[in-house]
Amino acid sequence: MTPATALIRAGQLQGALPYERFRLPPESWALLPGALLAEPTLALLGLWGEPGTVHAAFLDEAVGGVILCSAPARDGRYAALSPARPGASLMERAARDLWGLVAEGGTDGRPWLDHGRWVFDAPLSAGPVRRSAPPPQPEFLPVAGEGVHQVSLGPVRDGVAEPAHLRFHVRGETVLRLEARLGYAHKGTIGLMLGKTPRTAARFAARLSGDSTVAHGWAFALAAEAATDAVPPPRATVLRAVMAELERVANHLRDWGNTCAAAGFPWLEGRCGLLREMLLRACAEAFGHRLMMERVIPGGVAADLDVAGDAAIRQAVAAVAAALPGLVAVFEGHAGLADRLGGTGVVSPELAARFAAGGVVGRASGRGMDARAVLPLAPYGEVSVPVLTAGDAAARLRVRIAELRESLRLLPELLDALPPGEVAVPLPSPPRGRAGEGVGIVESFRGEVLHWIALDETGLLRAAFPRDPSWLHWPLLEAAMAGGSVADFALCAASINPSCSGVDL
């Protein structure tokens, strides 16, 4: 057992089914950053808080297991993990904004979600304080040198782009530093979930990031089912996977098209957009909603699949599969497109590993994490996980295409394996005197989605945290732009495609 794992397991075992959560004394938590430096295979999945307590979740990449730990935050303070796990930095900033928990020794203490316009400081803390000071000016890290100037983009951006303030420090056309500031799409999701039943709170989980509504809904449902000892019907489990793979195909088609359009080749955007529209219409016919929002619920699914819906999905999937080889041939045969994508927006394998990046971003940079293959996630069996190491926009697009092929292979198999039976069961009430707790992890098209919830003794949400993969992708977009051209931003942003809403909570 490695030092960090041994340190965590020395704590008091508590809940967080189906995984283990250990409660550490503050003194043991203070040793955790140093132990993590000596254990690179323990990847950070998330860091969050609740009043008086800090939590963290890790993936042991050596064995494919998940472990959680918690510690009291004495006087609202705890030892920062960001010096050992840079992906914790944004989450530490958010924990201060939301719960008033201060990461001592952290790499960045600036606000993240709170722009000084909330009514209360630390609104999720035990004692929120009404704010009276005027909103401060946003702080960006300085860049010194002759000829350096700043270019500001956002928060209001063109088209339907999500709001984000992007600050470029440039010399000529060369980007010295890109820094993103989010929080403009803050919805108060966690606060809205608290005090609700899992079925009611699931509506907010499904709206955290609309293009990943199935993945977030499924992860929340798994957490709720673990907290209440509920077992969804087998038919519902397979239908969840069908919806998740349809969501993956639709989003990869969109991102393929957007990446090519940003590279100056809009023809592929049109073709991918047409195929995506066919798929979304089939989803609407089969499940009653184009994005399948609120179709995954704690206890099962809210919509069954009839014969007509099954046929619509099979027809749309077959159409995408038939068109895919021709689109790939155009992509691979276009010398100008290959030249534009190759070497642009590089995320090194070392950086992807340090941030524990998931999804296309991680797999294009040598990190093969896919929750469908690494973690036990029914009904998945063997899943092919494409991994490249170039880390540029071309590698990310090739990984997307490979994942499209795999999803198109899986979908007919899942439909053929769909068992008969009911599609939902009621959640049982928690046993008297027992407060449930659960974790759900699902592979979205961006990477692994994590939801953690804790119920009180009446079965209502006492605490929650939804973690979108984009928490770990925004810093990598910043890194991918360093040394590049301002003109590369649209291409890098389309290629990595981090969500604002998923991080803004």
Short mmCIF file of C-alpha atoms in Angstrom, two decimals, residues 4-504:
data_model
loop_
_atom_site.label_atom_id
_atom_site.label_comp_id
_atom_site.label_asym_id
_atom_site.label_seq_id
_atom_site.Cartn_x
_atom_site.Cartn_y
_atom_site.Cartn_z
CA ALA A 4 -1.04 8.38 0.57
CA THR A 5 -3.41 5.41 0.38
CA ALA A 6 -2.18 4.11 3.75
CA LEU A 7 -2.64 7.59 5.26
CA ILE A 8 -6.23 7.75 4.01
CA ARG A 9 -7.10 4.20 5.07
CA ALA A 10 -5.82 4.89 8.57
CA GLY A 11 -8.83 7.13 9.07
CA GLN A 12 -12.26 6.17 10.33
CA LEU A 13 -14.28 4.27 7.70
CA GLN A 14 -17.60 5.94 6.93
CA GLY A 15 -20.10 5.92 4.04
CA ALA A 16 -20.05 6.93 0.36
CA LEU A 17 -21.25 3.65 -1.14
CA PRO A 18 -20.33 1.89 -3.37
CA TYR A 19 -16.86 3.16 -2.50
CA GLU A 20 -15.16 3.80 0.83
CA ARG A 21 -14.83 7.18 2.54
CA PHE A 22 -12.44 7.67 5.44
CA ARG A 23 -12.64 10.50 7.94
CA LEU A 24 -9.20 11.84 8.85
CA PRO A 25 -8.20 14.09 11.73
CA PRO A 26 -6.88 17.50 10.56
CA GLU A 27 -3.35 16.43 11.43
CA SER A 28 -3.52 13.49 9.01
CA TRP A 29 -5.09 15.62 6.26
CA ALA A 30 -2.18 18.07 6.69
CA LEU A 31 0.19 15.22 5.74
CA LEU A 32 -1.80 14.35 2.63
CA PRO A 33 -0.22 16.87 0.20
CA GLY A 34 3.26 15.54 0.92
CA ALA A 35 2.12 11.94 0.60
CA LEU A 36 0.42 12.70 -2.71
CA LEU A 37 3.65 14.10 -4.14
CA ALA A 38 5.17 10.66 -3.62
CA GLU A 39 2.19 8.82 -5.17
CA PRO A 40 1.54 9.97 -8.77
CA THR A 41 -0.93 7.15 -9.47
CA LEU A 42 -3.51 8.52 -7.00
CA ALA A 43 -5.42 10.90 -9.30
CA LEU A 44 -7.67 13.61 -7.91
CA LEU A 45 -11.29 13.24 -8.99
CA GLY A 46 -12.76 16.09 -6.97
CA LEU A 47 -12.50 18.34 -3.92
CA TRP A 48 -15.48 20.00 -2.25
CA GLY A 49 -16.89 21.01 1.10
CA GLU A 50 -19.83 21.22 3.40
CA PRO A 51 -20.08 23.33 6.56
CA GLY A 52 -17.01 22.60 8.66
CA THR A 53 -15.74 19.72 6.51
CA VAL A 54 -13.61 19.25 3.40
CA HIS A 55 -13.91 16.20 1.14
CA ALA A 56 -11.78 14.74 -1.65
CA ALA A 57 -12.15 11.81 -4.04
CA PHE A 58 -9.28 9.95 -5.71
CA LEU A 59 -8.85 7.30 -8.37
CA ASP A 60 -6.10 4.77 -7.74
CA GLU A 61 -4.96 4.32 -11.32
CA ALA A 62 -2.78 1.37 -10.40
CA VAL A 63 -5.76 -0.79 -9.40
CA GLY A 64 -8.73 1.13 -10.82
CA GLY A 65 -10.35 1.82 -7.44
CA VAL A 66 -11.99 4.94 -6.01
CA ILE A 67 -11.36 6.16 -2.47
CA LEU A 68 -12.72 9.22 -0.65
CA CYS A 69 -11.53 11.05 2.43
CA SER A 70 -12.80 13.89 4.61
CA ALA A 71 -11.50 16.02 7.46
CA PRO A 72 -12.80 18.71 9.79
CA ALA A 73 -11.88 22.22 8.66
CA ARG A 74 -10.87 23.82 11.95
CA ASP A 75 -11.83 27.49 11.98
CA GLY A 76 -12.78 27.04 8.33
CA ARG A 77 -9.24 26.09 7.24
CA TYR A 78 -7.61 22.96 5.82
CA ALA A 79 -4.33 22.01 4.15
CA ALA A 80 -4.44 22.69 0.41
CA LEU A 81 -3.98 19.80 -2.02
CA SER A 82 -3.20 22.02 -5.02
CA PRO A 83 0.60 22.02 -4.44
CA ALA A 84 0.50 18.25 -5.05
CA ARG A 85 -2.52 18.04 -7.38
CA PRO A 86 -2.85 21.21 -9.53
CA GLY A 87 -6.35 20.17 -10.59
CA ALA A 88 -7.49 20.98 -7.05
CA SER A 89 -6.82 24.69 -7.44
CA LEU A 90 -10.12 25.74 -9.02
CA MET A 91 -12.05 23.50 -6.64
CA GLU A 92 -10.28 25.04 -3.64
CA ARG A 93 -11.23 28.48 -4.90
CA ALA A 94 -14.84 27.37 -5.32
CA ALA A 95 -14.87 25.81 -1.83
CA ARG A 96 -13.92 29.19 -0.40
CA ASP A 97 -16.61 30.95 -2.43
CA LEU A 98 -19.38 28.51 -1.53
CA TRP A 99 -18.57 27.16 1.95
CA GLY A 100 -16.05 29.72 3.22
CA LEU A 101 -13.35 27.03 3.56
CA VAL A 102 -9.81 28.37 3.15
CA ALA A 103 -7.11 26.18 1.58
CA GLU A 104 -3.95 27.00 3.52
CA GLY A 105 -0.88 26.89 1.29
CA GLY A 106 -2.98 26.77 -1.87
CA THR A 107 -1.58 27.84 -5.22
CA ASP A 108 -4.32 30.42 -5.87
CA GLY A 109 -6.55 32.14 -3.31
CA ARG A 110 -8.55 34.36 -5.65
CA PRO A 111 -12.34 34.05 -5.96
CA TRP A 112 -13.60 31.79 -8.72
CA LEU A 113 -17.39 31.67 -8.88
CA ASP A 114 -18.13 34.65 -6.62
CA HIS A 115 -17.79 37.98 -8.44
CA GLY A 116 -18.82 39.98 -5.38
CA ARG A 117 -22.44 40.28 -6.49
CA TRP A 118 -23.98 37.52 -4.38
CA VAL A 119 -26.21 38.65 -1.55
CA PHE A 120 -24.28 36.54 0.97
CA ASP A 121 -20.65 35.55 1.41
CA ALA A 122 -20.14 31.76 1.53
CA PRO A 123 -23.86 31.04 0.93
CA LEU A 124 -23.54 27.30 1.69
CA SER A 125 -21.65 27.79 4.96
CA ALA A 126 -23.20 27.33 8.39
CA GLY A 127 -23.47 31.11 8.86
CA PRO A 128 -23.66 33.12 5.61
CA VAL A 129 -22.96 36.83 6.10
CA ARG A 130 -24.87 39.46 4.16
CA ARG A 131 -22.52 41.33 1.87
CA SER A 132 -22.15 45.10 2.08
CA ALA A 133 -18.89 45.82 0.20
CA PRO A 134 -19.02 46.81 -3.50
CA PRO A 135 -17.97 44.18 -6.05
CA PRO A 136 -14.18 44.07 -6.52
CA GLN A 137 -12.43 44.25 -9.86
CA PRO A 138 -11.45 40.83 -11.22
CA GLU A 139 -7.82 39.89 -10.60
CA PHE A 140 -5.69 38.33 -13.32
CA LEU A 141 -2.14 37.07 -12.99
CA PRO A 142 0.38 39.61 -14.32
CA VAL A 143 2.77 39.09 -17.20
CA ALA A 144 5.82 41.36 -17.35
CA GLY A 145 7.93 42.29 -20.34
CA GLU A 146 8.32 44.77 -23.14
CA GLY A 147 5.52 44.90 -25.68
CA VAL A 148 3.08 42.84 -23.59
CA HIS A 149 -0.55 43.89 -23.80
CA GLN A 150 -3.89 42.39 -22.86
CA VAL A 151 -6.82 41.27 -24.99
CA SER A 152 -10.14 40.68 -23.24
CA LEU A 153 -12.80 38.36 -24.62
CA GLY A 154 -16.20 37.93 -22.97
CA PRO A 155 -17.99 37.29 -20.75
CA VAL A 156 -20.61 37.90 -23.48
CA ARG A 157 -19.35 36.07 -26.56
CA ASP A 158 -20.54 35.46 -30.08
CA GLY A 159 -23.29 33.05 -31.10
CA VAL A 160 -24.48 30.71 -28.38
CA ALA A 161 -21.12 30.43 -26.60
CA GLU A 162 -21.41 30.16 -22.84
CA PRO A 163 -20.30 33.20 -20.78
CA ALA A 164 -16.66 33.32 -19.73
CA HIS A 165 -14.16 36.13 -19.27
CA LEU A 166 -11.00 35.20 -21.17
CA ARG A 167 -7.94 37.40 -20.65
CA PHE A 168 -5.05 37.03 -23.11
CA HIS A 169 -1.59 38.42 -22.38
CA VAL A 170 0.06 38.71 -25.77
CA ARG A 171 3.18 40.01 -27.44
CA GLY A 172 2.22 40.69 -31.01
CA GLU A 173 0.13 37.67 -31.99
CA THR A 174 1.84 35.28 -29.58
CA VAL A 175 -0.12 34.32 -26.49
CA LEU A 176 2.05 34.45 -23.38
CA ARG A 177 -0.79 33.53 -21.04
CA LEU A 178 -4.51 32.84 -21.32
CA GLU A 179 -6.54 32.99 -18.15
CA ALA A 180 -10.24 32.17 -17.83
CA ARG A 181 -12.61 33.51 -15.19
CA LEU A 182 -15.93 31.72 -14.83
CA GLY A 183 -18.97 32.02 -12.59
CA TYR A 184 -21.19 33.99 -14.95
CA ALA A 185 -23.51 31.00 -15.40
CA HIS A 186 -23.71 30.26 -11.66
CA LYS A 187 -27.16 28.83 -10.96
CA GLY A 188 -26.90 27.97 -7.27
CA THR A 189 -27.33 24.32 -8.20
CA ILE A 190 -26.09 22.84 -4.92
CA GLY A 191 -28.21 25.19 -2.82
CA LEU A 192 -31.26 24.32 -4.90
CA MET A 193 -30.65 20.60 -4.36
CA LEU A 194 -30.34 20.77 -0.58
CA GLY A 195 -33.42 19.88 1.43
CA LYS A 196 -35.01 18.09 -1.54
CA THR A 197 -35.80 14.44 -2.09
CA PRO A 198 -33.45 12.66 -4.51
CA ARG A 199 -36.18 12.51 -7.16
CA THR A 200 -36.71 16.29 -6.94
CA ALA A 201 -32.99 17.11 -6.74
CA ALA A 202 -32.38 15.01 -9.87
CA ARG A 203 -33.98 17.78 -11.95
CA PHE A 204 -31.17 20.14 -10.99
CA ALA A 205 -28.47 17.55 -11.62
CA ALA A 206 -29.85 17.01 -15.12
CA ARG A 207 -29.50 20.73 -15.85
CA LEU A 208 -25.95 21.23 -14.66
CA SER A 209 -24.62 21.03 -18.23
CA GLY A 210 -27.33 20.49 -20.81
CA ASP A 211 -25.23 18.64 -23.39
CA SER A 212 -24.30 16.08 -20.71
CA THR A 213 -27.74 15.78 -19.13
CA VAL A 214 -27.86 11.98 -19.42
CA ALA A 215 -24.42 11.49 -17.88
CA HIS A 216 -25.10 13.88 -14.99
CA GLY A 217 -28.55 12.41 -14.44
CA TRP A 218 -27.15 8.88 -14.43
CA ALA A 219 -24.29 9.71 -12.02
CA PHE A 220 -26.71 11.44 -9.64
CA ALA A 221 -29.10 8.49 -9.87
CA LEU A 222 -26.29 6.07 -9.01
CA ALA A 223 -25.38 8.19 -5.98
CA ALA A 224 -29.01 8.35 -4.84
CA GLU A 225 -29.47 4.61 -5.30
CA ALA A 226 -26.30 3.87 -3.34
CA ALA A 227 -27.47 6.17 -0.54
CA THR A 228 -30.87 4.46 -0.30
CA ASP A 229 -29.91 0.87 -1.14
CA ALA A 230 -32.11 0.96 -4.23
CA VAL A 231 -31.47 -1.35 -7.18
CA PRO A 232 -32.74 -0.13 -10.58
CA PRO A 233 -34.37 -2.71 -12.86
CA PRO A 234 -32.08 -4.40 -15.43
CA ARG A 235 -34.06 -2.88 -18.31
CA ALA A 236 -33.51 0.61 -16.90
CA THR A 237 -29.76 -0.01 -16.59
CA VAL A 238 -29.48 -0.92 -20.27
CA LEU A 239 -31.68 2.00 -21.33
CA ARG A 240 -29.41 4.37 -19.40
CA ALA A 241 -26.43 3.10 -21.40
CA VAL A 242 -28.36 3.47 -24.67
CA MET A 243 -29.12 7.10 -23.83
CA ALA A 244 -25.53 7.76 -22.73
CA GLU A 245 -24.10 6.39 -25.98
CA LEU A 246 -26.60 8.39 -28.05
CA GLU A 247 -25.56 11.51 -26.12
CA ARG A 248 -21.90 10.68 -26.77
CA VAL A 249 -22.43 10.24 -30.52
CA ALA A 250 -24.43 13.48 -30.83
CA ASN A 251 -21.82 15.53 -28.98
CA HIS A 252 -18.83 14.04 -30.76
CA LEU A 253 -20.49 14.82 -34.09
CA ARG A 254 -21.05 18.41 -32.99
CA ASP A 255 -17.48 18.83 -31.74
CA TRP A 256 -16.04 17.22 -34.88
CA GLY A 257 -17.92 19.72 -37.00
CA ASN A 258 -17.07 22.70 -34.79
CA THR A 259 -13.37 21.82 -34.77
CA CYS A 260 -13.26 21.61 -38.55
CA ALA A 261 -15.22 24.85 -38.92
CA ALA A 262 -12.77 26.62 -36.60
CA ALA A 263 -9.97 25.28 -38.78
CA GLY A 264 -11.56 26.83 -41.87
CA PHE A 265 -13.37 23.77 -43.29
CA PRO A 266 -17.10 24.25 -42.64
CA TRP A 267 -18.21 21.51 -45.05
CA LEU A 268 -17.65 18.85 -42.43
CA GLU A 269 -19.53 20.95 -39.88
CA GLY A 270 -22.58 20.87 -42.15
CA ARG A 271 -22.41 17.11 -42.68
CA CYS A 272 -21.87 16.36 -38.99
CA GLY A 273 -24.66 18.77 -38.07
CA LEU A 274 -27.07 16.96 -40.38
CA LEU A 275 -26.24 13.57 -38.87
CA ARG A 276 -26.54 14.97 -35.35
CA GLU A 277 -29.95 16.41 -36.15
CA MET A 278 -31.14 13.03 -37.43
CA LEU A 279 -29.94 11.44 -34.21
CA LEU A 280 -31.59 14.04 -31.96
CA ARG A 281 -34.91 13.62 -33.75
CA ALA A 282 -34.67 9.87 -33.19
CA CYS A 283 -34.01 10.53 -29.48
CA ALA A 284 -37.10 12.74 -29.34
CA GLU A 285 -39.21 10.03 -30.96
CA ALA A 286 -37.83 7.30 -28.73
CA PHE A 287 -37.65 9.07 -25.38
CA GLY A 288 -39.77 12.20 -25.74
CA HIS A 289 -36.90 14.73 -25.55
CA ARG A 290 -34.13 15.59 -28.01
CA LEU A 291 -31.47 15.73 -25.30
CA MET A 292 -33.16 13.04 -23.16
CA MET A 293 -33.26 15.45 -20.23
CA GLU A 294 -34.80 14.06 -17.03
CA ARG A 295 -35.16 10.65 -18.65
CA VAL A 296 -32.70 9.11 -16.19
CA ILE A 297 -34.09 9.30 -12.65
CA PRO A 298 -33.13 7.78 -9.29
CA GLY A 299 -34.60 4.29 -9.34
CA GLY A 300 -34.54 3.80 -13.10
CA VAL A 301 -35.64 5.77 -16.14
CA ALA A 302 -38.69 7.93 -16.80
CA ALA A 303 -39.37 6.72 -20.34
CA ASP A 304 -39.48 3.21 -21.77
CA LEU A 305 -38.52 2.32 -25.33
CA ASP A 306 -41.28 0.98 -27.55
CA VAL A 307 -41.01 -0.73 -30.94
CA ALA A 308 -41.25 2.52 -32.91
CA GLY A 309 -38.59 4.20 -30.76
CA ASP A 310 -36.27 1.23 -31.12
CA ALA A 311 -36.64 1.36 -34.90
CA ALA A 312 -36.00 5.12 -34.98
CA ILE A 313 -32.78 4.77 -33.02
CA ARG A 314 -31.53 1.86 -35.10
CA GLN A 315 -32.23 3.76 -38.31
CA ALA A 316 -30.42 6.89 -37.13
CA VAL A 317 -27.44 4.92 -35.81
CA ALA A 318 -27.19 3.01 -39.09
CA ALA A 319 -27.25 6.30 -41.04
CA VAL A 320 -24.40 7.75 -38.97
CA ALA A 321 -22.40 4.52 -39.26
CA ALA A 322 -22.87 4.47 -43.04
CA ALA A 323 -21.76 8.10 -43.44
CA LEU A 324 -18.78 7.85 -41.09
CA PRO A 325 -16.20 6.25 -43.47
CA GLY A 326 -16.78 8.94 -46.11
CA LEU A 327 -16.43 11.75 -43.61
CA VAL A 328 -13.25 10.21 -42.18
CA ALA A 329 -11.81 9.89 -45.70
CA VAL A 330 -12.44 13.59 -46.34
CA PHE A 331 -10.89 14.54 -43.01
CA GLU A 332 -7.81 12.37 -43.45
CA GLY A 333 -7.36 13.36 -47.10
CA HIS A 334 -7.53 17.14 -46.65
CA ALA A 335 -3.91 18.31 -46.44
CA GLY A 336 -4.80 21.84 -45.36
CA LEU A 337 -6.98 20.60 -42.52
CA ALA A 338 -4.30 18.20 -41.31
CA ASP A 339 -1.72 20.98 -41.37
CA ARG A 340 -3.98 23.32 -39.39
CA LEU A 341 -4.83 20.77 -36.70
CA GLY A 342 -1.43 19.14 -36.33
CA GLY A 343 0.72 20.75 -33.65
CA THR A 344 -2.03 23.16 -32.55
CA GLY A 345 -3.19 23.33 -28.94
CA VAL A 346 -0.79 20.72 -27.57
CA VAL A 347 -1.49 19.30 -24.10
CA SER A 348 1.54 17.25 -23.10
CA PRO A 349 1.06 13.78 -21.59
CA GLU A 350 2.86 14.98 -18.45
CA LEU A 351 0.39 17.84 -17.98
CA ALA A 352 -2.63 15.65 -18.69
CA ALA A 353 -1.41 13.18 -16.07
CA ARG A 354 -0.79 15.90 -13.46
CA PHE A 355 -4.31 17.26 -13.91
CA ALA A 356 -5.84 13.77 -14.24
CA ALA A 357 -7.62 14.93 -17.38
CA GLY A 358 -10.37 12.64 -18.60
CA GLY A 359 -12.28 12.19 -21.81
CA VAL A 360 -10.94 13.06 -25.24
CA VAL A 361 -8.51 15.60 -23.76
CA GLY A 362 -6.83 13.02 -21.54
CA ARG A 363 -6.90 10.13 -24.00
CA ALA A 364 -5.35 12.23 -26.78
CA SER A 365 -2.49 12.97 -24.35
CA GLY A 366 -1.74 9.44 -23.24
CA ARG A 367 -4.12 9.03 -20.27
CA GLY A 368 -6.47 6.11 -20.88
CA MET A 369 -9.05 6.75 -18.15
CA ASP A 370 -12.58 5.79 -19.24
CA ALA A 371 -15.07 5.04 -16.47
CA ARG A 372 -16.82 2.49 -18.68
CA ALA A 373 -13.64 0.40 -18.83
CA VAL A 374 -11.83 1.26 -15.58
CA LEU A 375 -14.70 1.22 -13.07
CA PRO A 376 -17.52 -1.31 -12.64
CA LEU A 377 -20.39 0.37 -14.51
CA ALA A 378 -23.27 -1.85 -15.57
CA PRO A 379 -24.24 -2.80 -18.22
CA TYR A 380 -20.88 -2.20 -19.91
CA GLY A 381 -18.59 -5.10 -20.58
CA GLU A 382 -15.53 -4.73 -22.75
CA VAL A 383 -15.08 -1.20 -24.13
CA SER A 384 -12.33 -0.19 -26.54
CA VAL A 385 -10.52 2.94 -25.30
CA PRO A 386 -8.48 4.81 -27.95
CA VAL A 387 -5.30 6.45 -26.61
CA LEU A 388 -2.88 8.72 -28.49
CA THR A 389 0.04 10.76 -27.21
CA ALA A 390 0.46 13.74 -29.58
CA GLY A 391 -1.94 15.83 -27.48
CA ASP A 392 -2.80 18.27 -30.28
CA ALA A 393 -6.10 19.15 -31.96
CA ALA A 394 -5.56 16.45 -34.58
CA ALA A 395 -5.09 13.76 -31.91
CA ARG A 396 -8.20 14.89 -30.05
CA LEU A 397 -10.25 14.71 -33.23
CA ARG A 398 -8.95 11.23 -34.05
CA VAL A 399 -9.88 10.07 -30.55
CA ARG A 400 -13.39 11.51 -31.05
CA ILE A 401 -13.77 9.60 -34.28
CA ALA A 402 -12.58 6.36 -32.66
CA GLU A 403 -15.06 6.87 -29.80
CA LEU A 404 -17.82 7.49 -32.33
CA ARG A 405 -17.06 4.14 -33.92
CA GLU A 406 -17.11 2.40 -30.54
CA SER A 407 -20.44 3.96 -29.54
CA LEU A 408 -21.95 3.03 -32.90
CA ARG A 409 -20.78 -0.55 -32.26
CA LEU A 410 -22.18 -0.60 -28.73
CA LEU A 411 -25.62 0.81 -29.48
CA PRO A 412 -27.02 -2.11 -31.55
CA GLU A 413 -25.59 -4.57 -29.02
CA LEU A 414 -27.27 -2.73 -26.14
CA LEU A 415 -30.59 -2.60 -27.98
CA ASP A 416 -30.36 -6.32 -28.77
CA ALA A 417 -29.60 -7.08 -25.09
CA LEU A 418 -32.50 -4.99 -23.72
CA PRO A 419 -34.32 -7.25 -21.27
CA PRO A 420 -38.07 -7.08 -20.62
CA GLY A 421 -39.48 -5.75 -17.39
CA GLU A 422 -40.20 -2.58 -15.49
CA VAL A 423 -38.12 0.57 -15.92
CA ALA A 424 -38.26 2.19 -12.46
CA VAL A 425 -38.63 1.36 -8.78
CA PRO A 426 -39.40 3.70 -5.87
CA LEU A 427 -36.52 4.74 -3.66
CA PRO A 428 -36.82 3.17 -0.20
CA SER A 429 -36.89 5.41 2.82
CA PRO A 430 -33.66 5.34 4.85
CA PRO A 431 -33.72 3.09 7.90
CA ARG A 432 -34.54 4.94 11.08
CA GLY A 433 -31.48 6.65 12.52
CA ARG A 434 -29.38 6.06 9.37
CA ALA A 435 -28.39 8.86 7.02
CA GLY A 436 -27.44 7.54 3.59
CA GLU A 437 -24.51 8.63 1.45
CA GLY A 438 -23.56 7.68 -2.09
CA VAL A 439 -21.27 8.35 -5.04
CA GLY A 440 -21.95 7.90 -8.74
CA ILE A 441 -19.36 8.04 -11.54
CA VAL A 442 -20.33 7.88 -15.21
CA GLU A 443 -18.35 8.48 -18.41
CA SER A 444 -19.75 11.48 -20.28
CA PHE A 445 -18.53 12.57 -23.70
CA ARG A 446 -16.15 15.01 -21.93
CA GLY A 447 -14.87 12.50 -19.38
CA GLU A 448 -15.90 11.11 -16.03
CA VAL A 449 -18.79 12.81 -14.19
CA LEU A 450 -18.90 12.44 -10.39
CA HIS A 451 -21.86 13.08 -8.09
CA TRP A 452 -21.70 12.77 -4.31
CA ILE A 453 -24.73 13.18 -2.07
CA ALA A 454 -25.46 12.79 1.64
CA LEU A 455 -29.00 12.35 2.97
CA ASP A 456 -30.31 13.25 6.37
CA GLU A 457 -32.35 10.82 8.46
CA THR A 458 -35.57 11.86 6.71
CA GLY A 459 -34.20 11.05 3.24
CA LEU A 460 -33.62 14.67 2.11
CA LEU A 461 -30.34 15.94 0.69
CA ARG A 462 -28.11 17.31 3.43
CA ALA A 463 -25.08 17.89 1.19
CA ALA A 464 -24.13 17.38 -2.46
CA PHE A 465 -21.43 18.00 -5.01
CA PRO A 466 -21.65 17.50 -8.79
CA ARG A 467 -18.28 17.43 -10.59
CA ASP A 468 -18.13 17.98 -14.36
CA PRO A 469 -14.95 16.95 -16.26
CA SER A 470 -14.46 20.57 -17.32
CA TRP A 471 -13.02 21.48 -13.90
CA LEU A 472 -9.82 19.81 -15.13
CA HIS A 473 -10.09 20.96 -18.76
CA TRP A 474 -10.17 24.74 -18.34
CA PRO A 475 -6.58 24.87 -17.00
CA LEU A 476 -5.48 22.67 -19.89
CA LEU A 477 -7.10 25.00 -22.43
CA GLU A 478 -5.07 27.80 -20.87
CA ALA A 479 -1.91 25.70 -21.14
CA ALA A 480 -2.68 24.67 -24.72
CA MET A 481 -2.77 28.32 -25.79
CA ALA A 482 0.58 29.27 -24.24
CA GLY A 483 3.05 30.08 -27.02
CA GLY A 484 0.39 29.85 -29.70
CA SER A 485 -1.38 32.52 -31.71
CA VAL A 486 -4.49 34.45 -30.75
CA ALA A 487 -5.97 33.06 -33.97
CA ASP A 488 -5.64 29.54 -32.53
CA PHE A 489 -8.13 30.15 -29.73
CA ALA A 490 -11.32 29.28 -31.60
CA LEU A 491 -9.74 26.01 -32.76
CA CYS A 492 -8.37 25.09 -29.33
CA ALA A 493 -11.66 25.95 -27.62
CA ALA A 494 -13.64 23.82 -30.09
CA SER A 495 -11.18 20.95 -29.80
CA ILE A 496 -11.14 20.83 -25.98
CA ASN A 497 -14.69 22.20 -25.50
CA PRO A 498 -14.81 22.75 -21.74
CA SER A 499 -18.23 23.55 -20.28
CA CYS A 500 -18.86 26.82 -18.46
CA SER A 501 -22.19 25.75 -16.99
CA GLY A 502 -20.80 22.47 -15.67
CA VAL A 503 -18.18 24.32 -13.63
CA ASP A 504 -20.25 27.35 -12.69
#
